[in-house]
Amino acid sequence: MSATQPHHEPVTTVLTWRVRPGRERAFEEWAHGITECAQEFPGNEGVAWLRPENGHRYHVVLRFSDTHRLTTWLDSEQRAEWHARIEGIATEISSERQSTTGLETWFGLPGTTVRPPPRWKMVLTTFLGAYPFTFLIQWLITPHTQDWPLPLRAAVFPILLLPLLTYLVMPGLSRALRQWLYRSPER
């Protein structure tokens, strides 16, 4: 990638809506319509609604190909028109809007609104978590897969490494390095 080309990475945003009691049906009809509109928007990679069992808060998970296209959708005339239709039925709780671009999900602190650490800290921590397992996989497993077809050999590494990182290593490292990862820049 050249220095003149922008770097694009997928972004996921969660929006929260407070629905007036008794207006849930009207809100769900509206949600269906705005979802169809958003899905046709350039860069959209998915929309999912999370309905509450009890209560009047609804959450929508938006996934876009990059932050520019997400911002274009959020600022679009189409979205503004849909928002005008929901007046008196529901209100977006903008203070609860959350966006992630990927690695932040490995570094989230459940039940908090703490911002993710700087990317350089996430990269360094991920390297610390991945390197030992990369070394072990290359040393212990790769020699036994030399005769396998390339697509199968290539699949071994992520099949072993990614679950280890996601479920075991990164949550543990995130907890162990919590003070360093989340230290405020003022300190």
CSV table of N, CA, C and O in Angstrom, one decimal, residues 41-102:
chain,number,residue,atom,x,y,z
A,41,PHE,N,-26.6,1.3,1.6
A,41,PHE,CA,-25.7,2.4,1.6
A,41,PHE,C,-24.3,1.9,1.3
A,41,PHE,O,-23.9,0.8,1.8
A,42,PRO,N,-23.5,2.6,0.5
A,42,PRO,CA,-22.1,2.1,0.2
A,42,PRO,C,-21.3,1.9,1.4
A,42,PRO,O,-21.2,2.7,2.4
A,43,GLY,N,-20.6,0.7,1.4
A,43,GLY,CA,-19.7,0.4,2.5
A,43,GLY,C,-20.4,-0.4,3.7
A,43,GLY,O,-19.7,-0.9,4.6
A,44,ASN,N,-21.7,-0.5,3.6
A,44,ASN,CA,-22.4,-1.2,4.7
A,44,ASN,C,-22.1,-2.7,4.6
A,44,ASN,O,-22.1,-3.3,3.6
A,45,GLU,N,-21.7,-3.3,5.8
A,45,GLU,CA,-21.4,-4.7,5.8
A,45,GLU,C,-22.3,-5.5,6.8
A,45,GLU,O,-22.0,-6.6,7.1
A,46,GLY,N,-23.3,-4.8,7.3
A,46,GLY,CA,-24.3,-5.5,8.1
A,46,GLY,C,-24.9,-4.6,9.2
A,46,GLY,O,-24.3,-3.7,9.6
A,47,VAL,N,-26.2,-4.9,9.5
A,47,VAL,CA,-26.9,-4.2,10.5
A,47,VAL,C,-27.6,-5.3,11.4
A,47,VAL,O,-28.2,-6.2,10.8
A,48,ALA,N,-27.5,-5.2,12.7
A,48,ALA,CA,-28.2,-6.2,13.5
A,48,ALA,C,-28.8,-5.4,14.7
A,48,ALA,O,-28.2,-4.6,15.3
A,49,TRP,N,-30.1,-5.7,15.0
A,49,TRP,CA,-30.7,-5.1,16.1
A,49,TRP,C,-30.8,-6.1,17.3
A,49,TRP,O,-31.0,-7.3,17.1
A,50,LEU,N,-30.6,-5.6,18.5
A,50,LEU,CA,-30.7,-6.4,19.7
A,50,LEU,C,-31.9,-5.8,20.5
A,50,LEU,O,-31.9,-4.7,20.9
A,51,ARG,N,-32.9,-6.7,20.6
A,51,ARG,CA,-34.1,-6.3,21.3
A,51,ARG,C,-34.0,-6.7,22.8
A,51,ARG,O,-33.6,-7.8,23.1
A,52,PRO,N,-34.5,-5.8,23.6
A,52,PRO,CA,-34.5,-6.1,25.1
A,52,PRO,C,-35.6,-7.2,25.4
A,52,PRO,O,-36.6,-7.2,24.8
A,53,GLU,N,-35.3,-8.0,26.5
A,53,GLU,CA,-36.3,-8.8,27.0
A,53,GLU,C,-37.3,-8.0,27.7
A,53,GLU,O,-38.5,-8.2,27.6
A,54,ASN,N,-36.9,-7.1,28.6
A,54,ASN,CA,-37.7,-6.2,29.3
A,54,ASN,C,-37.0,-4.8,29.2
A,54,ASN,O,-35.8,-4.7,29.0
A,55,GLY,N,-37.8,-3.8,29.2
A,55,GLY,CA,-37.2,-2.5,29.2
A,55,GLY,C,-37.5,-1.9,27.8
A,55,GLY,O,-38.1,-2.5,26.9
A,56,HIS,N,-36.9,-0.7,27.6
A,56,HIS,CA,-37.2,0.1,26.4
A,56,HIS,C,-36.0,0.6,25.7
A,56,HIS,O,-36.0,1.6,25.0
A,57,ARG,N,-34.9,-0.1,25.9
A,57,ARG,CA,-33.6,0.2,25.2
A,57,ARG,C,-33.4,-0.8,24.1
A,57,ARG,O,-33.4,-2.0,24.4
A,58,TYR,N,-33.1,-0.3,22.9
A,58,TYR,CA,-32.8,-1.2,21.8
A,58,TYR,C,-31.4,-0.8,21.4
A,58,TYR,O,-31.0,0.4,21.5
A,59,HIS,N,-30.6,-1.7,20.9
A,59,HIS,CA,-29.3,-1.5,20.4
A,59,HIS,C,-29.2,-1.9,18.9
A,59,HIS,O,-29.7,-3.0,18.6
A,60,VAL,N,-28.5,-1.2,18.1
A,60,VAL,CA,-28.2,-1.5,16.7
A,60,VAL,C,-26.7,-1.6,16.6
A,60,VAL,O,-26.0,-0.7,17.0
A,61,VAL,N,-26.3,-2.7,15.9
A,61,VAL,CA,-24.9,-2.9,15.6
A,61,VAL,C,-24.7,-2.7,14.1
A,61,VAL,O,-25.3,-3.4,13.3
A,62,LEU,N,-23.9,-1.6,13.8
A,62,LEU,CA,-23.7,-1.3,12.4
A,62,LEU,C,-22.2,-1.7,12.1
A,62,LEU,O,-21.3,-1.4,12.8
A,63,ARG,N,-22.0,-2.3,10.9
A,63,ARG,CA,-20.7,-2.6,10.5
A,63,ARG,C,-20.5,-2.0,9.1
A,63,ARG,O,-21.3,-2.2,8.2
A,64,PHE,N,-19.4,-1.2,9.0
A,64,PHE,CA,-19.1,-0.5,7.7
A,64,PHE,C,-17.7,-0.9,7.3
A,64,PHE,O,-16.8,-1.2,8.2
A,65,SER,N,-17.4,-0.7,6.0
A,65,SER,CA,-16.1,-1.1,5.5
A,65,SER,C,-15.0,-0.2,6.0
A,65,SER,O,-13.8,-0.6,6.1
A,66,ASP,N,-15.3,1.0,6.4
A,66,ASP,CA,-14.3,1.9,7.0
A,66,ASP,C,-15.0,3.1,7.7
A,66,ASP,O,-16.2,3.3,7.5
A,67,THR,N,-14.2,3.9,8.4
A,67,THR,CA,-14.8,4.9,9.2
A,67,THR,C,-15.4,6.1,8.3
A,67,THR,O,-16.4,6.7,8.7
A,68,HIS,N,-14.8,6.3,7.2
A,68,HIS,CA,-15.3,7.3,6.3
A,68,HIS,C,-16.7,7.0,5.8
A,68,HIS,O,-17.6,7.8,5.9
A,69,ARG,N,-16.9,5.8,5.4
A,69,ARG,CA,-18.2,5.4,5.0
A,69,ARG,C,-19.3,5.3,6.1
A,69,ARG,O,-20.4,5.7,5.9
A,70,LEU,N,-18.8,4.9,7.3
A,70,LEU,CA,-19.7,5.0,8.4
A,70,LEU,C,-20.1,6.4,8.7
A,70,LEU,O,-21.3,6.7,8.9
A,71,THR,N,-19.2,7.3,8.7
A,71,THR,CA,-19.5,8.7,9.0
A,71,THR,C,-20.4,9.3,7.9
A,71,THR,O,-21.3,10.1,8.2
A,72,THR,N,-20.1,8.9,6.7
A,72,THR,CA,-21.0,9.4,5.6
A,72,THR,C,-22.4,8.9,5.8
A,72,THR,O,-23.4,9.7,5.6
A,73,TRP,N,-22.6,7.7,6.3
A,73,TRP,CA,-24.0,7.2,6.6
A,73,TRP,C,-24.6,8.0,7.7
A,73,TRP,O,-25.7,8.4,7.7
A,74,LEU,N,-23.8,8.1,8.8
A,74,LEU,CA,-24.3,8.8,10.0
A,74,LEU,C,-24.7,10.3,9.7
A,74,LEU,O,-25.7,10.8,10.3
A,75,ASP,N,-24.0,10.9,8.8
A,75,ASP,CA,-24.3,12.3,8.4
A,75,ASP,C,-25.2,12.4,7.2
A,75,ASP,O,-25.4,13.6,6.7
A,76,SER,N,-25.7,11.3,6.6
A,76,SER,CA,-26.5,11.4,5.4
A,76,SER,C,-27.9,11.9,5.5
A,76,SER,O,-28.5,11.9,6.6
A,77,GLU,N,-28.4,12.4,4.4
A,77,GLU,CA,-29.7,12.9,4.3
A,77,GLU,C,-30.7,11.8,4.5
A,77,GLU,O,-31.8,12.0,5.2
A,78,GLN,N,-30.4,10.6,4.0
A,78,GLN,CA,-31.3,9.5,4.2
A,78,GLN,C,-31.5,9.1,5.6
A,78,GLN,O,-32.6,8.9,6.1
A,79,ARG,N,-30.4,9.1,6.4
A,79,ARG,CA,-30.5,8.8,7.8
A,79,ARG,C,-31.3,9.9,8.5
A,79,ARG,O,-32.1,9.6,9.4
A,80,ALA,N,-31.0,11.1,8.2
A,80,ALA,CA,-31.7,12.3,8.8
A,80,ALA,C,-33.2,12.2,8.6
A,80,ALA,O,-34.0,12.5,9.5
A,81,GLU,N,-33.6,11.8,7.3
A,81,GLU,CA,-35.0,11.7,7.0
A,81,GLU,C,-35.6,10.6,7.9
A,81,GLU,O,-36.8,10.7,8.4
A,82,TRP,N,-34.9,9.4,8.1
A,82,TRP,CA,-35.5,8.4,8.9
A,82,TRP,C,-35.5,8.8,10.4
A,82,TRP,O,-36.5,8.5,11.1
A,83,HIS,N,-34.6,9.6,10.8
A,83,HIS,CA,-34.6,10.1,12.2
A,83,HIS,C,-35.8,11.0,12.4
A,83,HIS,O,-36.4,11.0,13.5
A,84,ALA,N,-36.1,11.8,11.4
A,84,ALA,CA,-37.3,12.7,11.6
A,84,ALA,C,-38.6,11.9,11.8
A,84,ALA,O,-39.5,12.4,12.4
A,85,ARG,N,-38.7,10.7,11.2
A,85,ARG,CA,-39.9,9.9,11.3
A,85,ARG,C,-40.1,9.3,12.7
A,85,ARG,O,-41.2,8.9,13.0
A,86,ILE,N,-39.0,9.2,13.5
A,86,ILE,CA,-39.1,8.5,14.7
A,86,ILE,C,-39.3,9.5,15.9
A,86,ILE,O,-39.5,9.1,17.1
A,87,GLU,N,-39.4,10.8,15.6
A,87,GLU,CA,-39.6,11.8,16.7
A,87,GLU,C,-40.9,11.5,17.4
A,87,GLU,O,-41.9,11.2,16.9
A,88,GLY,N,-40.8,11.5,18.8
A,88,GLY,CA,-41.9,11.2,19.6
A,88,GLY,C,-42.1,9.7,19.9
A,88,GLY,O,-42.9,9.3,20.8
A,89,ILE,N,-41.3,8.9,19.2
A,89,ILE,CA,-41.4,7.4,19.4
A,89,ILE,C,-40.2,6.9,20.2
A,89,ILE,O,-40.3,6.1,21.1
A,90,ALA,N,-39.0,7.4,19.8
A,90,ALA,CA,-37.7,7.0,20.4
A,90,ALA,C,-36.7,8.0,20.3
A,90,ALA,O,-36.8,8.9,19.4
A,91,THR,N,-35.7,7.9,21.1
A,91,THR,CA,-34.5,8.9,21.1
A,91,THR,C,-33.2,8.1,21.2
A,91,THR,O,-33.1,7.2,21.9
A,92,GLU,N,-32.3,8.5,20.3
A,92,GLU,CA,-31.0,7.9,20.3
A,92,GLU,C,-30.2,8.4,21.5
A,92,GLU,O,-30.2,9.6,21.8
A,93,ILE,N,-29.6,7.6,22.3
A,93,ILE,CA,-28.8,8.0,23.4
A,93,ILE,C,-27.4,8.1,22.9
A,93,ILE,O,-26.6,7.1,22.9
A,94,SER,N,-27.0,9.3,22.4
A,94,SER,CA,-25.7,9.5,21.7
A,94,SER,C,-24.5,9.3,22.7
A,94,SER,O,-23.5,8.9,22.2
A,95,SER,N,-24.8,9.5,24.0
A,95,SER,CA,-23.6,9.4,24.9
A,95,SER,C,-23.2,7.9,25.0
A,95,SER,O,-22.1,7.6,25.6
A,96,GLU,N,-24.1,7.0,24.6
A,96,GLU,CA,-23.7,5.5,24.7
A,96,GLU,C,-23.2,5.0,23.4
A,96,GLU,O,-23.0,3.8,23.3
A,97,ARG,N,-22.9,5.8,22.4
A,97,ARG,CA,-22.4,5.3,21.1
A,97,ARG,C,-21.0,4.8,21.3
A,97,ARG,O,-20.2,5.5,21.9
A,98,GLN,N,-20.8,3.6,20.7
A,98,GLN,CA,-19.4,3.0,20.8
A,98,GLN,C,-19.0,2.5,19.5
A,98,GLN,O,-19.8,1.9,18.8
A,99,SER,N,-17.7,2.7,19.1
A,99,SER,CA,-17.2,2.2,17.9
A,99,SER,C,-15.9,1.5,18.1
A,99,SER,O,-15.1,1.9,19.0
A,100,THR,N,-15.7,0.4,17.3
A,100,THR,CA,-14.4,-0.3,17.4
A,100,THR,C,-14.0,-0.6,16.0
A,100,THR,O,-14.8,-0.7,15.1
A,101,THR,N,-12.6,-0.7,15.8
A,101,THR,CA,-12.1,-1.1,14.5
A,101,THR,C,-11.5,-2.5,14.5
A,101,THR,O,-11.0,-2.9,13.5
A,102,GLY,N,-11.5,-3.2,15.6
A,102,GLY,CA,-10.9,-4.5,15.6
A,102,GLY,C,-10.3,-4.9,16.9
A,102,GLY,O,-10.8,-5.6,17.7
